């Protein structure tokens, strides 16, 4: 006798009727679905002929949503010879409101929801996933959540950031990995990168209502939200791994698959064979993360719809996409086409985690590769510049090395490679993030170096990204030590660094410096949109102007000149040739950091800088 049909999930579980999609592909997962037919009661939702997987665990059906479909729940009835069951699909009116895309007016701020603030202790050790909460252990859940982020929105607004990047919110495994551990610490997916349900919300972070409340409160305060998504892989405990919805849903199986070889540079080669790229595109990360097959038409559509769904249902303003190079580029082209048809102003940020501008540029919107494909990412991380900034401001190395080997490992070399990008101003610049050692955990790093690095970061081209806690001097080594929770966001924390009273004088000075820089950026369009003119680059000394207006009018924030001395011992005197800037003789410039006034005797400006210091000269 056949088993009775059973449905555990319908994906997507909802959609909005004001959609650009001609139709949707629904995936119903369960058991006993062989030979099933699906009907829907009432008007507004039309279903095609279902396709069921060989083991009866997955049913795909095309669904067309009428523009006047009745709002609310629609019941799908699934019938086989052995019986009947139902599933619920919800029709929404239109996508959730968004604030708008991310651009050079923005300052990004990265939050790991588990590590920022515990706003609701009730979800710390949920019934569904007991035993993986322990704020004292680096790879356990610490209790941070969406309610906590909402509580701290005024703090973030005060700091002057405009866009919050949240690491993935998908439901992750409810238990620790049975065998995988590092230094006695079991692998637990508090970071969100091991999805077991792409439509579920991790229960440690809160409920869908908590997420709606966070988005609407952030938007009310003028803060945008960027959601982290992963289309390359799922977590090892996703139910698909045991019962794939199609035979080719994954590249391989847990028993037989390629391991990822990380050979991203090879993808850029016009000479590389397809076979030589397979382990990069189809290999499993660390041999454990099941690699999704975006060439499987059902899987491809599932992933594209899933990206749309989070934006449409919750109102995210931007998507950050993980591990971009490990997915074939034609997928990104189609993914972007679908996103832009539905949400024209949505911004995408792609992770190409390699300090090589040529590889990075290969994925930027507007760059057609040798393969004829424009992968389409609006924004990319500036890992090349990060290498130069860490070398200079943490390790104390020159910003520019003299000689024949100018590479992208110094700041001057990284910026010189801007000619490879269609739009270097849309690179996301940073001194640290959740996959790198914290700035203050770097060899040789000091608060003075961090402040100087921040001055460079917030006054240079690109869109700055700040890593939570760096503004109060949080330190930490490699992952997971770089993900310590924000002091003061959690019960039992000794000091509350969200408030001036909880910070030491040095931490308060650092916080005020960062706040000053975000405000400087907000008040000077040249720092956001201006062209960059490098006036001086030798050894530890560097100077550049940002210019945002025609030569006749460089006032009102349209002109900023920045000079840096990264030498921690010696002062520096820089003689800058301003001829090309056509700055009127006698122009008075004020150092926005100290209030000191200097006068430009065009074509020359002579600046004296103390050791490890900067001047940010504004009109
Ligand atoms: Ca909590
Ligand atoms: Ca979970
Ligand atoms: Ca892959």
XYZ file of C-alpha atoms and ligand atoms in Angstrom:
622
model
C 0.000 0.000 0.000
C 1.225 3.503 -0.858
C 2.061 5.823 2.053
C -0.399 8.678 2.567
C 0.827 12.006 1.184
C 2.491 14.359 3.586
C 3.681 17.986 3.138
C 6.349 19.491 5.432
C 7.084 22.696 3.548
C 5.881 24.835 0.688
C 8.526 27.062 -0.870
C 7.990 29.927 -1.337
C 5.252 29.994 1.312
C 3.969 33.383 0.127
C 4.271 35.916 -2.685
C 2.954 39.353 -3.587
C 0.468 39.756 -6.402
C 2.056 42.985 -7.717
C 4.996 40.993 -9.051
C 7.132 41.116 -12.194
C 7.229 37.305 -12.284
C 4.997 35.768 -14.937
C 4.633 32.715 -12.738
C 6.217 31.054 -9.732
C 7.671 27.606 -9.272
C 6.405 26.111 -6.021
C 8.294 23.307 -4.314
C 6.265 21.175 -1.919
C 8.430 18.909 0.205
C 7.228 15.928 2.184
C 6.662 12.234 1.475
C 4.346 9.932 -0.436
C 3.804 12.457 -3.245
C 4.230 10.026 -6.143
C 1.366 10.387 -8.619
C -0.034 13.433 -6.779
C -2.361 15.983 -8.292
C -2.651 19.490 -6.815
C -5.702 21.723 -6.825
C -6.404 25.060 -5.233
C -9.702 26.336 -3.881
C -10.982 29.760 -4.876
C -9.841 32.137 -7.583
C -6.605 33.996 -8.223
C -4.074 31.165 -8.106
C -3.723 28.859 -11.113
C -1.620 25.701 -10.961
C 0.047 23.714 -13.720
C 0.812 20.017 -13.918
C 3.002 18.829 -11.048
C 6.367 17.126 -11.381
C 7.247 14.730 -8.570
C 10.696 13.401 -7.644
C 11.325 9.657 -8.013
C 11.203 9.078 -4.235
C 7.976 11.070 -3.832
C 9.572 13.632 -1.464
C 9.391 16.713 -3.701
C 6.668 18.121 -5.901
C 7.207 21.071 -8.250
C 4.272 22.963 -9.679
C 3.970 26.154 -11.721
C 1.696 28.740 -10.088
C 0.273 31.835 -11.724
C -0.855 34.624 -9.445
C -3.602 36.927 -10.767
C -3.193 40.663 -10.146
C -6.532 40.587 -8.294
C -5.953 37.324 -6.421
C -7.702 37.448 -3.033
C -5.245 38.335 -0.266
C -4.446 35.884 2.504
C -4.205 32.127 2.735
C -4.997 29.849 -0.202
C -5.282 26.134 0.426
C -3.562 23.716 -1.935
C -4.971 20.199 -1.855
C -2.602 17.377 -2.713
C -4.207 14.075 -3.640
C -2.718 10.651 -4.367
C -4.311 7.205 -4.546
C -3.482 6.810 -0.868
C -5.114 9.973 0.409
C -5.184 13.747 0.594
C -3.310 16.494 2.413
C -3.149 20.272 2.214
C -0.612 23.108 2.176
C -1.107 26.819 2.722
C 0.138 29.549 0.394
C -0.312 33.207 1.350
C -1.019 35.951 -1.162
C 0.347 39.371 -0.220
C -0.604 42.614 -1.924
C 2.744 44.156 -2.849
C 6.363 43.896 -1.779
C 7.286 45.337 1.618
C 8.436 48.986 1.436
C 12.127 49.654 0.947
C 14.186 52.764 1.544
C 16.270 52.548 -1.637
C 19.536 51.143 -2.901
C 22.976 51.572 -1.370
C 25.336 54.101 -2.940
C 28.265 56.406 -2.185
C 26.151 58.397 0.265
C 26.138 55.371 2.548
C 28.339 54.000 5.289
C 27.906 50.261 5.854
C 28.076 48.589 9.264
C 28.476 44.831 9.584
C 26.619 43.013 12.340
C 26.629 39.333 13.215
C 23.139 39.187 14.751
C 24.260 36.642 17.360
C 27.101 38.863 18.542
C 25.696 42.410 18.767
C 22.991 42.641 21.406
C 20.673 40.245 23.235
C 17.319 42.029 23.165
C 15.246 38.977 24.057
C 16.693 36.397 26.469
C 13.642 34.148 25.878
C 15.033 33.007 22.519
C 18.536 32.243 23.829
C 18.099 28.510 24.323
C 15.009 27.604 22.283
C 13.168 24.308 22.798
C 13.835 23.402 19.142
C 17.613 23.716 19.513
C 18.542 23.370 23.165
C 22.137 23.208 24.301
C 24.033 25.306 21.754
C 23.823 28.586 23.690
C 26.793 29.634 25.787
C 28.114 33.225 25.645
C 31.424 32.088 27.116
C 32.279 29.749 24.253
C 33.454 31.183 20.915
C 31.510 28.878 18.585
C 28.248 28.706 20.550
C 25.288 31.027 20.213
C 25.707 34.083 22.422
C 22.071 35.212 22.474
C 22.197 38.236 20.172
C 19.048 38.772 18.151
C 16.924 41.016 15.950
C 15.251 42.653 18.956
C 18.713 43.571 20.231
C 19.711 45.203 16.959
C 16.453 47.160 17.019
C 17.251 48.397 20.524
C 20.618 49.704 19.350
C 19.418 51.539 16.226
C 19.723 54.933 17.977
C 23.349 54.085 18.841
C 24.059 53.268 15.180
C 22.265 56.383 13.981
C 24.395 58.442 16.380
C 27.585 56.792 15.101
C 26.586 57.971 11.639
C 26.359 54.702 9.717
C 23.492 54.425 7.229
C 23.219 50.787 6.180
C 23.297 47.643 8.299
C 24.661 44.489 6.731
C 23.335 41.480 8.649
C 24.957 38.066 8.172
C 22.452 35.360 7.062
C 19.193 34.956 8.951
C 18.220 31.572 7.459
C 17.349 28.805 9.865
C 20.571 26.931 10.641
C 21.158 23.531 12.263
C 19.568 23.036 15.684
C 22.528 21.101 17.042
C 26.297 21.148 17.008
C 28.170 19.277 14.316
C 28.688 15.712 15.626
C 32.341 15.446 14.585
C 33.658 18.802 13.376
C 35.493 20.862 16.025
C 38.443 23.213 16.375
C 40.531 23.281 19.567
C 37.743 21.504 21.399
C 35.082 23.944 20.198
C 32.349 22.181 18.201
C 31.130 23.673 14.920
C 27.851 25.515 15.530
C 26.280 27.666 12.830
C 25.621 30.798 14.937
C 27.014 32.747 11.940
C 24.148 31.731 9.678
C 26.142 30.376 6.733
C 24.869 26.796 6.978
C 21.209 27.025 5.954
C 18.900 24.106 6.688
C 15.844 26.048 5.521
C 16.206 28.896 3.030
C 12.746 30.233 3.893
C 13.050 29.812 7.652
C 14.312 32.366 10.163
C 16.832 31.186 12.742
C 14.931 30.801 16.016
C 17.817 32.221 18.083
C 17.428 35.510 16.189
C 13.675 35.896 16.699
C 10.424 35.586 14.791
C 9.261 36.979 11.438
C 7.463 39.669 13.451
C 10.781 40.654 15.053
C 12.348 40.981 11.600
C 9.449 43.064 10.250
C 9.732 45.294 13.340
C 13.490 45.730 12.866
C 13.186 46.630 9.186
C 10.379 49.123 9.690
C 12.046 50.791 12.685
C 15.373 51.028 10.823
C 13.623 52.528 7.799
C 11.796 55.000 10.027
C 15.204 56.190 11.272
C 16.539 56.401 7.706
C 18.748 53.312 8.035
C 18.886 50.809 5.176
C 19.252 47.052 5.542
C 21.431 44.670 3.572
C 20.748 40.940 3.881
C 23.437 38.328 3.445
C 22.498 35.442 1.151
C 24.227 32.248 0.077
C 23.433 30.615 -3.272
C 26.584 28.500 -3.567
C 25.875 25.948 -0.882
C 23.644 24.922 1.982
C 24.489 23.525 5.394
C 25.456 19.854 5.752
C 22.203 19.143 7.610
C 19.776 20.576 5.082
C 17.067 17.905 4.455
C 17.895 18.103 0.731
C 21.179 16.344 1.379
C 19.302 13.102 2.209
C 16.490 13.640 -0.288
C 17.498 15.970 -3.140
C 14.443 17.434 -4.905
C 15.994 16.511 -8.285
C 18.782 14.035 -9.110
C 21.092 16.928 -10.104
C 20.203 19.389 -7.303
C 23.769 19.198 -5.974
C 27.160 18.820 -7.569
C 27.796 15.301 -6.298
C 26.714 13.587 -3.094
C 28.087 13.476 0.472
C 29.896 10.273 -0.486
C 31.158 11.345 -3.899
C 31.965 14.957 -4.719
C 34.859 17.198 -5.642
C 36.465 19.300 -2.927
C 36.714 23.003 -3.693
C 40.246 23.916 -4.780
C 39.754 27.720 -4.380
C 41.441 28.311 -7.743
C 39.551 31.525 -8.444
C 42.277 33.094 -10.573
C 41.883 30.246 -13.090
C 38.252 31.324 -13.672
C 39.582 34.553 -15.135
C 41.800 32.791 -17.641
C 40.628 32.768 -21.259
C 42.876 29.714 -21.715
C 41.483 27.490 -18.976
C 39.382 24.482 -19.976
C 35.953 23.931 -18.433
C 37.292 20.741 -16.860
C 40.052 22.683 -15.103
C 37.424 24.904 -13.463
C 35.188 22.142 -12.168
C 36.687 21.761 -8.708
C 36.414 25.525 -8.187
C 32.821 25.827 -9.349
C 31.449 22.462 -8.228
C 33.663 21.473 -5.305
C 32.308 21.332 -1.754
C 33.793 23.880 0.648
C 36.041 22.161 3.160
C 34.628 18.932 1.756
C 31.474 19.387 3.868
C 29.258 22.152 2.449
C 26.934 20.648 -0.186
C 27.476 22.564 -3.423
C 24.228 23.594 -5.099
C 23.939 23.018 -8.841
C 22.705 26.282 -10.322
C 22.651 24.622 -13.772
C 19.796 22.391 -12.647
C 16.822 24.436 -13.915
C 14.698 23.706 -10.809
C 17.530 24.536 -8.401
C 18.374 27.695 -10.368
C 14.812 28.940 -10.182
C 14.502 28.024 -6.533
C 17.561 30.102 -5.631
C 16.482 33.105 -7.695
C 12.967 33.092 -6.227
C 14.402 32.716 -2.755
C 16.515 35.863 -3.183
C 13.472 37.786 -4.404
C 11.304 36.500 -1.574
C 13.437 37.893 1.277
C 13.465 41.314 -0.354
C 9.757 41.292 -1.230
C 8.520 39.969 2.093
C 10.783 41.923 4.476
C 11.828 45.023 2.523
C 15.620 44.680 2.440
C 17.333 47.453 0.481
C 20.326 45.446 -0.654
C 21.636 41.890 -0.867
C 25.140 40.819 0.051
C 25.964 37.582 -1.749
C 28.453 35.118 -0.283
C 31.255 33.241 -2.129
C 30.462 34.678 -5.564
C 33.281 33.194 -7.702
C 32.331 29.615 -6.828
C 29.101 29.852 -8.826
C 29.055 29.960 -12.641
C 28.823 33.520 -13.947
C 25.764 32.980 -16.130
C 23.824 32.295 -12.936
C 24.740 35.728 -11.562
C 23.721 37.334 -14.847
C 20.273 35.707 -14.651
C 19.966 36.283 -10.892
C 20.604 39.995 -11.409
C 18.166 40.185 -14.312
C 15.393 38.736 -12.143
C 16.220 40.954 -9.161
C 16.304 44.101 -11.275
C 13.052 43.280 -13.052
C 11.347 42.982 -9.666
C 13.271 45.638 -7.665
C 15.039 48.059 -10.042
C 16.738 50.075 -7.271
C 17.974 47.083 -5.237
C 21.745 46.996 -4.747
C 23.896 43.871 -4.744
C 27.268 43.422 -3.056
C 29.333 40.421 -4.121
C 31.990 38.709 -2.056
C 35.110 38.026 -4.107
C 37.514 37.378 -1.265
C 40.811 37.855 -3.084
C 43.292 40.760 -3.036
C 43.445 40.848 -6.831
C 41.749 43.740 -8.615
C 41.615 41.898 -11.944
C 39.571 39.067 -10.438
C 37.386 41.496 -8.512
C 36.669 43.627 -11.578
C 35.632 40.509 -13.510
C 32.435 40.436 -11.411
C 31.555 44.151 -11.448
C 28.435 45.417 -13.183
C 29.358 46.917 -16.524
C 32.353 44.644 -17.125
C 31.819 42.049 -19.831
C 34.293 39.220 -19.374
C 36.068 37.214 -22.069
C 33.086 34.860 -21.776
C 30.699 37.607 -22.918
C 29.040 37.683 -19.499
C 28.419 40.658 -17.221
C 28.035 39.068 -13.776
C 26.371 42.289 -12.672
C 27.392 43.049 -9.060
C 26.829 46.711 -8.200
C 29.310 46.619 -5.345
C 32.319 44.465 -4.525
C 34.595 44.388 -1.501
C 37.937 46.061 -1.915
C 40.144 43.253 -0.607
C 43.106 44.590 -2.633
C 42.946 47.940 -0.830
C 42.341 46.231 2.512
C 45.701 44.462 2.139
C 47.401 47.806 1.572
C 45.601 49.468 4.475
C 46.471 46.679 6.913
C 50.098 46.704 5.765
C 50.310 50.459 6.283
C 48.126 51.285 9.258
C 48.470 48.090 11.314
C 51.962 46.872 10.401
C 53.436 50.344 9.801
C 54.651 49.602 6.286
C 54.818 52.303 3.579
C 51.706 53.399 1.707
C 53.858 53.419 -1.362
C 57.027 51.439 -1.937
C 59.506 52.939 -4.342
C 60.800 50.672 -7.047
C 59.714 48.473 -9.880
C 57.440 46.130 -7.973
C 54.472 48.368 -7.223
C 51.811 45.788 -6.616
C 48.434 45.753 -4.996
C 49.951 45.024 -1.592
C 50.442 48.715 -0.900
C 47.816 51.423 -0.977
C 49.266 53.253 -3.951
C 49.427 50.023 -5.954
C 45.867 49.037 -5.067
C 44.504 52.425 -6.103
C 46.538 52.357 -9.314
C 44.643 49.218 -10.301
C 41.379 51.176 -10.264
C 41.805 51.460 -14.010
C 40.656 47.823 -14.227
C 37.176 48.601 -12.865
C 34.220 50.084 -14.710
C 33.403 51.882 -11.460
C 36.068 51.920 -8.723
C 34.004 54.358 -6.650
C 31.503 51.599 -5.938
C 34.026 49.369 -4.176
C 33.273 48.664 -0.520
C 36.326 49.569 1.545
C 37.074 48.229 5.024
C 39.739 47.700 7.670
C 38.214 44.468 8.902
C 35.210 42.185 8.732
C 34.012 38.870 10.105
C 36.394 36.797 7.978
C 39.540 38.750 8.829
C 41.512 39.300 12.008
C 40.244 42.363 13.894
C 42.307 45.459 13.148
C 43.467 45.742 16.749
C 44.331 42.044 16.766
C 46.858 42.567 13.964
C 50.575 42.466 14.625
C 51.780 45.978 15.437
C 48.310 47.528 15.522
C 47.732 50.539 17.791
C 44.824 52.860 18.434
C 46.740 55.615 16.617
C 47.109 53.338 13.600
C 43.414 52.461 13.682
C 42.462 56.150 13.834
C 44.736 56.993 10.914
C 43.388 54.019 8.967
C 39.846 55.189 9.665
C 40.697 58.694 8.454
C 41.953 57.200 5.212
C 38.955 54.848 4.943
C 36.301 57.528 5.362
C 37.987 60.090 3.095
C 39.005 57.790 0.222
C 37.026 56.692 -2.793
C 34.545 53.882 -2.306
C 31.797 53.067 0.174
C 33.206 52.529 3.667
C 32.247 49.489 5.698
C 32.756 49.430 9.455
C 32.908 46.200 11.473
C 30.814 46.238 14.645
C 32.814 47.009 17.758
C 35.894 48.389 16.025
C 34.624 51.860 16.967
C 35.083 51.046 20.665
C 38.397 49.284 20.209
C 37.198 45.664 20.187
C 40.116 43.354 19.484
C 40.358 39.745 18.382
C 42.418 37.328 16.342
C 41.254 34.991 13.600
C 37.741 33.534 13.329
C 36.028 33.000 15.766
C 38.011 35.347 18.042
C 37.242 38.217 15.635
C 33.544 37.706 16.426
C 33.546 38.426 20.160
C 30.244 39.879 21.214
C 29.813 43.627 21.620
C 30.610 44.416 25.283
C 27.469 45.642 26.986
C 24.989 43.988 24.676
C 24.703 40.840 26.786
C 23.578 39.966 30.313
C 26.537 39.778 32.666
C 28.859 41.946 30.545
C 31.104 43.909 32.885
C 31.165 47.166 30.911
C 28.632 48.662 28.512
C 30.573 50.096 25.601
C 27.398 51.272 23.899
C 27.477 54.235 26.314
C 30.216 56.828 26.993
C 30.155 55.887 30.700
C 31.151 52.313 29.860
C 34.073 53.287 27.654
C 37.606 54.155 28.722
C 38.947 57.577 27.685
C 40.892 55.972 24.829
C 37.817 54.088 23.612
C 35.700 57.216 23.838
C 38.303 59.164 21.807
C 38.219 56.440 19.161
C 34.409 56.403 19.088
C 34.301 60.201 18.735
C 36.899 60.060 15.954
C 34.809 57.581 13.941
C 31.688 59.626 14.567
C 33.482 62.764 13.394
C 34.551 60.990 10.195
C 31.045 59.734 9.350
C 29.703 63.250 9.889
C 32.500 64.769 7.837
C 31.591 62.431 5.033
C 27.925 63.302 5.352
C 28.602 67.057 5.143
C 31.177 66.994 2.321
C 29.882 65.681 -1.013
C 33.476 65.527 -2.261
C 34.156 62.675 0.169
C 31.194 60.735 -1.177
C 31.130 61.560 -4.877
C 34.323 63.434 -5.604
C 36.976 62.376 -8.058
C 40.309 61.400 -6.481
C 43.565 63.209 -7.259
C 46.653 61.676 -5.663
C 49.023 64.591 -5.085
C 51.797 62.836 -3.248
C 52.710 59.198 -2.659
C 56.112 58.341 -1.269
C 56.956 55.874 1.442
C 54.946 56.673 4.570
C 53.540 59.908 3.158
C 50.413 60.260 1.099
C 48.153 63.114 0.037
C 45.085 63.360 -2.161
C 42.293 65.732 -2.997
C 38.640 64.808 -3.471
C 36.888 67.148 -5.849
C 33.185 67.165 -6.501
C 32.391 70.290 -8.441
C 33.485 72.269 -11.502
C 36.716 74.312 -11.063
C 34.763 77.520 -10.574
C 33.071 76.230 -7.455
C 34.942 74.054 -5.023
C 33.408 75.426 -1.877
C 30.550 74.065 0.206
C 32.001 70.629 0.656
C 33.077 70.220 -2.942
C 36.793 70.134 -2.128
C 38.681 68.173 0.517
C 42.423 67.654 0.732
C 43.775 64.815 2.860
C 47.407 64.353 3.884
C 48.771 61.445 5.916
C 52.002 60.732 7.719
C 52.121 57.051 8.640
C 55.589 57.300 10.181
C 55.211 56.693 13.904
C 58.550 58.342 14.786
C 59.191 61.327 12.539
C 57.125 64.356 11.560
C 56.795 65.071 7.863
C 56.788 68.146 5.671
C 54.979 67.638 2.383
C 55.169 70.077 -0.498
C 52.091 69.571 -2.644
C 51.724 70.844 -6.192
C 48.141 72.017 -6.582
C 48.461 73.307 -10.155
C 45.986 70.846 -11.635
C 43.415 71.516 -8.939
C 43.178 75.203 -9.931
C 42.537 76.248 -6.362
C 42.428 80.063 -6.086
C 45.552 81.595 -4.514
C 44.994 82.399 -0.878
C 42.304 79.766 -0.379
C 41.970 79.166 3.337
C 41.659 75.532 4.337
C 40.690 74.272 7.772
C 41.784 70.958 9.225
C 38.479 69.344 10.130
C 40.218 67.156 12.726
C 41.967 69.921 14.691
C 40.563 73.258 13.490
C 44.005 74.483 12.362
C 43.902 76.843 9.363
C 46.351 76.761 6.446
C 46.478 78.972 3.379
C 47.169 77.633 -0.102
C 49.762 79.643 -2.012
C 48.868 78.091 -5.341
C 50.496 76.222 -6.936
C 52.159 75.029 -3.751
C 50.899 73.972 -0.376
C 53.378 73.055 2.334
C 52.011 70.903 5.134
C 53.730 69.773 8.304
C 52.368 66.611 9.843
C 53.083 65.145 13.275
C 54.081 61.446 13.452
C 51.190 59.018 12.708
C 48.744 61.800 11.916
C 46.519 63.174 9.195
C 45.060 66.474 8.136
C 41.665 66.656 6.463
C 41.538 70.115 4.942
C 38.161 71.527 3.995
C 37.050 74.889 2.680
Ca 18.349 36.518 22.614
Ca 17.859 26.638 13.941
Ca 29.764 26.043 -6.382
